[in-house]
Amino acid sequence: MIHSLVVAIDSTESSKLAQSFALDLAAKHDAKLTGLAVLDLPWIKRPMAMPIGGGAYRAHRDETLIANQTKELEEKLASFDKLCVARGVICQSIEAEGSPNEQLDQEAEQHDAVIIGRETNFHGHRGHDIGEATDKILKDHPRPVIIVPPTPFPSGNGAVVCFDGSLPASRAMHMFYLMGLTKDEPVHVVSVNEDAGVAERNASRGAAFFASRGVEATAHGIQADDDSAEVSLTIFHLVEAVGAGMVAMGAYAEHGLLRQLLVGSVTR
């Protein structure tokens, strides 16, 4: 079961939606919620090419950035606190300084899962790709990570659980169940493989895991090319077809470098 969660807070749109999702999840499970905002001093003070005599300008620039971002983070945390009070969620706000990934890593040790926006970077920059902080925590942190997209997700019911028989996929499936994220909602276990028989067997194994625990699950063994784009599209199509609101999957498989790159690109 979920007892406590930590959500990363910055200025991106996906961070706003991550906070909303975190509040819903905390309220649903009566869990404590921690909001973490990080002033990324290493990024602000990173080495930069400067003209001769530009030291004073650089110092002024750094001071201005630190002051502006500190004020913005304080406003974001104050807004987060108000949202928690309005929802009746027990919460705490933390403003930290340093490397975002180090701060997230330390704080996440105390919680059951990390919730982060897909574009979250703590720099105040708005992009369209997965944020550096999100990418690193996916690769390096043992806690489950829930990633929220930058645009409102269509309201869905249940989840698609991706299971290919690998250790990371098995861990993700077990944690999804143990955290109580099923909550009596439908579960669809999907396995994609070039060999239709392998895909069907893996999907059936995953569905049997949930069935043995009293959770109704549907197996979807799908034959498709072992290509990251093809696998991703197959998963997306199933999510749309069943109207799922969440996808559970292992982030990176423990294989050779080429296989890691392929699996990693599917995750991204």
PDB file of C-alpha atoms in Angstrom, residues 43-51 57-58 61-62 65:
ATOM      1  CA  TRP A  43      23.414  24.394 -13.282  1.00  0.00           C
ATOM      2  CA  ILE A  44      23.278  28.137 -12.557  1.00  0.00           C
ATOM      3  CA  LYS A  45      26.996  28.297 -11.723  1.00  0.00           C
ATOM      4  CA  ARG A  46      28.146  25.944 -14.475  1.00  0.00           C
ATOM      5  CA  PRO A  47      31.289  27.043 -16.393  1.00  0.00           C
ATOM      6  CA  MET A  48      30.558  29.385 -19.310  1.00  0.00           C
ATOM      7  CA  ALA A  49      32.740  31.090 -21.889  1.00  0.00           C
ATOM      8  CA  MET A  50      33.113  34.761 -20.859  1.00  0.00           C
ATOM      9  CA  PRO A  51      34.900  37.706 -22.470  1.00  0.00           C
ATOM     10  CA  TYR A  57      28.586  40.474 -15.318  1.00  0.00           C
ATOM     11  CA  ARG A  58      28.617  36.736 -14.566  1.00  0.00           C
ATOM     12  CA  ARG A  61      23.773  37.245 -13.628  1.00  0.00           C
ATOM     13  CA  ASP A  62      24.124  34.399 -11.131  1.00  0.00           C
ATOM     14  CA  LEU A  65      19.000  34.043 -11.436  1.00  0.00           C
TER      15      LEU A  65
END
